[in-house]
Amino acid sequence: KDAVSALIQFMDAHPRVGIAAGQLVNPNGTVQESALRFYTPTTILYRRTFLGRLPWARRHLRKIFMRDEDTQREQPVDWVIGACMCVRRDAIAAVGRMDERFFLYFEDMDWCRRFWEKGWEVWYVPKARFAHYHKRESAQEQGLLALFHPVARIHLASGIKYFLKYRAATLPRLARP
């Protein structure tokens, strides 16, 4: 109730915010991880393979999914899941629309990154709660079979496009001078 109004009020009070996103919850009320940090190529590797069970990979995923952050606090974030965004018209005029090269997956991350690059902020506003009914088609299979799931292949293809678009920004920190 009043979730859309809460996002609009937040946007009205914060003129530099280009995107504000509410908290996404499952039908049973549990909170979805919908406010995140930007992925690196290793994020996909850890999410899609057995390597994600290793201690350093779990730490990496914990950081990317902001699992140590307070999910009840309004805060700027790198990007938000595109299922629920309140987007300022002036910001869209400055940034442009979503990149059509991303059919599914990474379109929201790419758009949020472009907002930040143009000086617009992206915020997570948990008091605006929205039920999000989704199936996570790309996560239905486990292990090596997951790489052969059709939706997982789309996810990987979009990830490759994203990382090629932002090559320098997405290289692991150890590879940077």
XYZ file of C-alpha atoms in Angstrom:
177
model
C 0.000 0.000 0.000
C 1.229 3.503 -0.914
C 4.484 2.118 -2.351
C 4.308 4.111 -5.595
C 3.555 7.292 -3.633
C 6.564 6.615 -1.387
C 8.877 6.405 -4.412
C 7.458 9.594 -5.942
C 7.827 11.457 -2.631
C 11.417 10.239 -2.350
C 12.176 11.422 -5.891
C 10.556 14.813 -5.204
C 12.735 15.251 -2.100
C 15.973 14.203 -3.875
C 16.363 15.972 -7.232
C 19.682 14.252 -8.138
C 18.104 10.797 -7.948
C 17.463 9.476 -11.451
C 16.258 6.049 -10.376
C 14.621 5.038 -7.113
C 13.660 1.420 -6.534
C 11.534 -0.113 -3.863
C 12.178 -3.245 -1.877
C 11.102 -6.376 -3.741
C 9.541 -9.128 -1.693
C 8.456 -12.640 -2.561
C 4.777 -13.542 -2.238
C 5.606 -15.079 1.161
C 7.079 -11.755 2.370
C 10.774 -12.636 2.291
C 13.021 -9.921 0.878
C 14.593 -10.409 -2.551
C 18.134 -9.271 -3.277
C 17.276 -6.397 -5.594
C 19.816 -3.678 -4.717
C 23.317 -4.658 -5.782
C 26.882 -3.701 -6.560
C 28.168 -3.920 -10.109
C 29.135 -7.407 -11.278
C 32.588 -8.375 -12.430
C 33.238 -11.250 -14.857
C 34.031 -13.454 -11.867
C 30.560 -12.817 -10.454
C 29.004 -14.787 -13.322
C 31.615 -17.523 -12.987
C 30.901 -17.875 -9.268
C 27.123 -17.794 -9.740
C 27.091 -20.364 -12.559
C 29.689 -22.930 -11.446
C 30.775 -24.963 -8.438
C 33.388 -22.256 -7.726
C 30.640 -20.264 -6.016
C 30.891 -22.640 -3.063
C 34.504 -21.703 -2.347
C 35.154 -19.272 0.539
C 36.526 -16.369 -1.529
C 33.686 -16.729 -4.047
C 31.101 -16.676 -1.262
C 32.712 -13.487 0.105
C 32.624 -11.943 -3.367
C 28.934 -12.814 -3.854
C 28.123 -11.555 -0.355
C 29.623 -8.189 -1.296
C 27.916 -8.007 -4.730
C 24.505 -8.892 -3.264
C 25.048 -6.493 -0.337
C 24.197 -9.228 2.148
C 25.966 -7.375 4.965
C 24.018 -4.160 4.353
C 20.909 -3.081 6.216
C 18.049 -3.864 3.814
C 15.754 -1.496 5.738
C 17.891 1.611 5.142
C 17.505 4.023 2.222
C 20.837 4.081 0.440
C 22.526 4.766 -2.881
C 23.394 1.542 -4.703
C 25.241 0.658 -7.889
C 22.173 -0.831 -9.536
C 18.704 -2.174 -8.902
C 16.664 -4.976 -10.415
C 14.513 -3.590 -13.220
C 11.320 -5.150 -11.873
C 10.527 -1.942 -9.988
C 12.052 1.412 -10.849
C 10.769 4.945 -10.559
C 12.720 6.869 -13.191
C 12.960 10.641 -13.603
C 12.010 11.873 -17.081
C 14.822 14.484 -17.154
C 17.318 11.748 -16.327
C 16.059 9.567 -19.185
C 16.474 12.544 -21.513
C 20.105 12.871 -20.375
C 20.979 9.177 -20.249
C 18.839 7.668 -22.983
C 16.702 4.585 -22.953
C 17.768 1.058 -22.097
C 20.314 -0.428 -24.484
C 18.411 -2.709 -26.876
C 21.438 -4.998 -27.238
C 20.440 -6.501 -23.893
C 17.369 -8.599 -24.587
C 17.189 -10.097 -21.122
C 19.532 -9.617 -18.159
C 22.063 -6.831 -17.665
C 19.763 -4.201 -19.208
C 19.003 -2.805 -15.750
C 22.629 -2.935 -14.586
C 23.756 -1.204 -17.782
C 21.097 1.511 -17.446
C 21.954 2.208 -13.806
C 25.648 2.407 -14.670
C 24.862 4.960 -17.381
C 22.803 6.996 -14.899
C 25.757 7.146 -12.504
C 28.105 8.077 -15.380
C 25.846 11.012 -16.303
C 25.714 12.256 -12.701
C 22.338 10.820 -11.729
C 22.016 8.773 -8.539
C 20.412 5.345 -8.086
C 18.745 4.704 -4.724
C 17.157 1.802 -2.889
C 14.047 2.869 -0.936
C 12.881 -0.069 1.223
C 9.818 1.623 2.690
C 8.277 1.273 -0.789
C 7.608 -2.487 -0.840
C 6.475 -4.389 -3.924
C 5.604 -8.053 -4.335
C 7.654 -9.508 -7.175
C 6.422 -12.742 -8.665
C 9.242 -14.333 -10.606
C 10.598 -17.790 -11.343
C 14.338 -17.166 -11.854
C 14.273 -19.338 -14.961
C 18.048 -19.122 -15.306
C 18.545 -20.721 -11.874
C 16.346 -23.793 -12.341
C 19.198 -26.184 -13.130
C 22.193 -26.785 -10.881
C 25.840 -27.572 -11.590
C 27.096 -27.950 -15.143
C 23.561 -28.468 -16.450
C 22.817 -24.855 -15.542
C 25.144 -23.695 -18.319
C 22.971 -25.503 -20.881
C 19.636 -24.061 -19.772
C 18.359 -21.768 -22.588
C 17.725 -18.821 -20.260
C 21.131 -19.287 -18.625
C 22.706 -19.012 -22.075
C 20.877 -15.704 -22.614
C 22.154 -14.547 -19.212
C 25.731 -15.443 -20.146
C 25.427 -13.808 -23.590
C 24.118 -10.597 -22.028
C 26.935 -10.712 -19.483
C 29.524 -10.992 -22.254
C 27.967 -7.999 -24.056
C 27.989 -6.002 -20.832
C 31.594 -6.815 -19.958
C 32.760 -6.011 -23.487
C 30.924 -2.675 -23.306
C 32.615 -1.802 -19.996
C 35.913 -3.683 -20.429
C 38.169 -1.444 -18.350
C 35.641 -0.896 -15.562
C 34.841 -4.598 -15.116
C 38.315 -6.117 -15.133
C 39.286 -7.636 -11.798
C 41.119 -5.137 -9.594
C 44.276 -7.258 -9.589
C 44.592 -6.834 -13.363
C 44.519 -3.030 -13.170
C 47.762 -1.020 -12.973
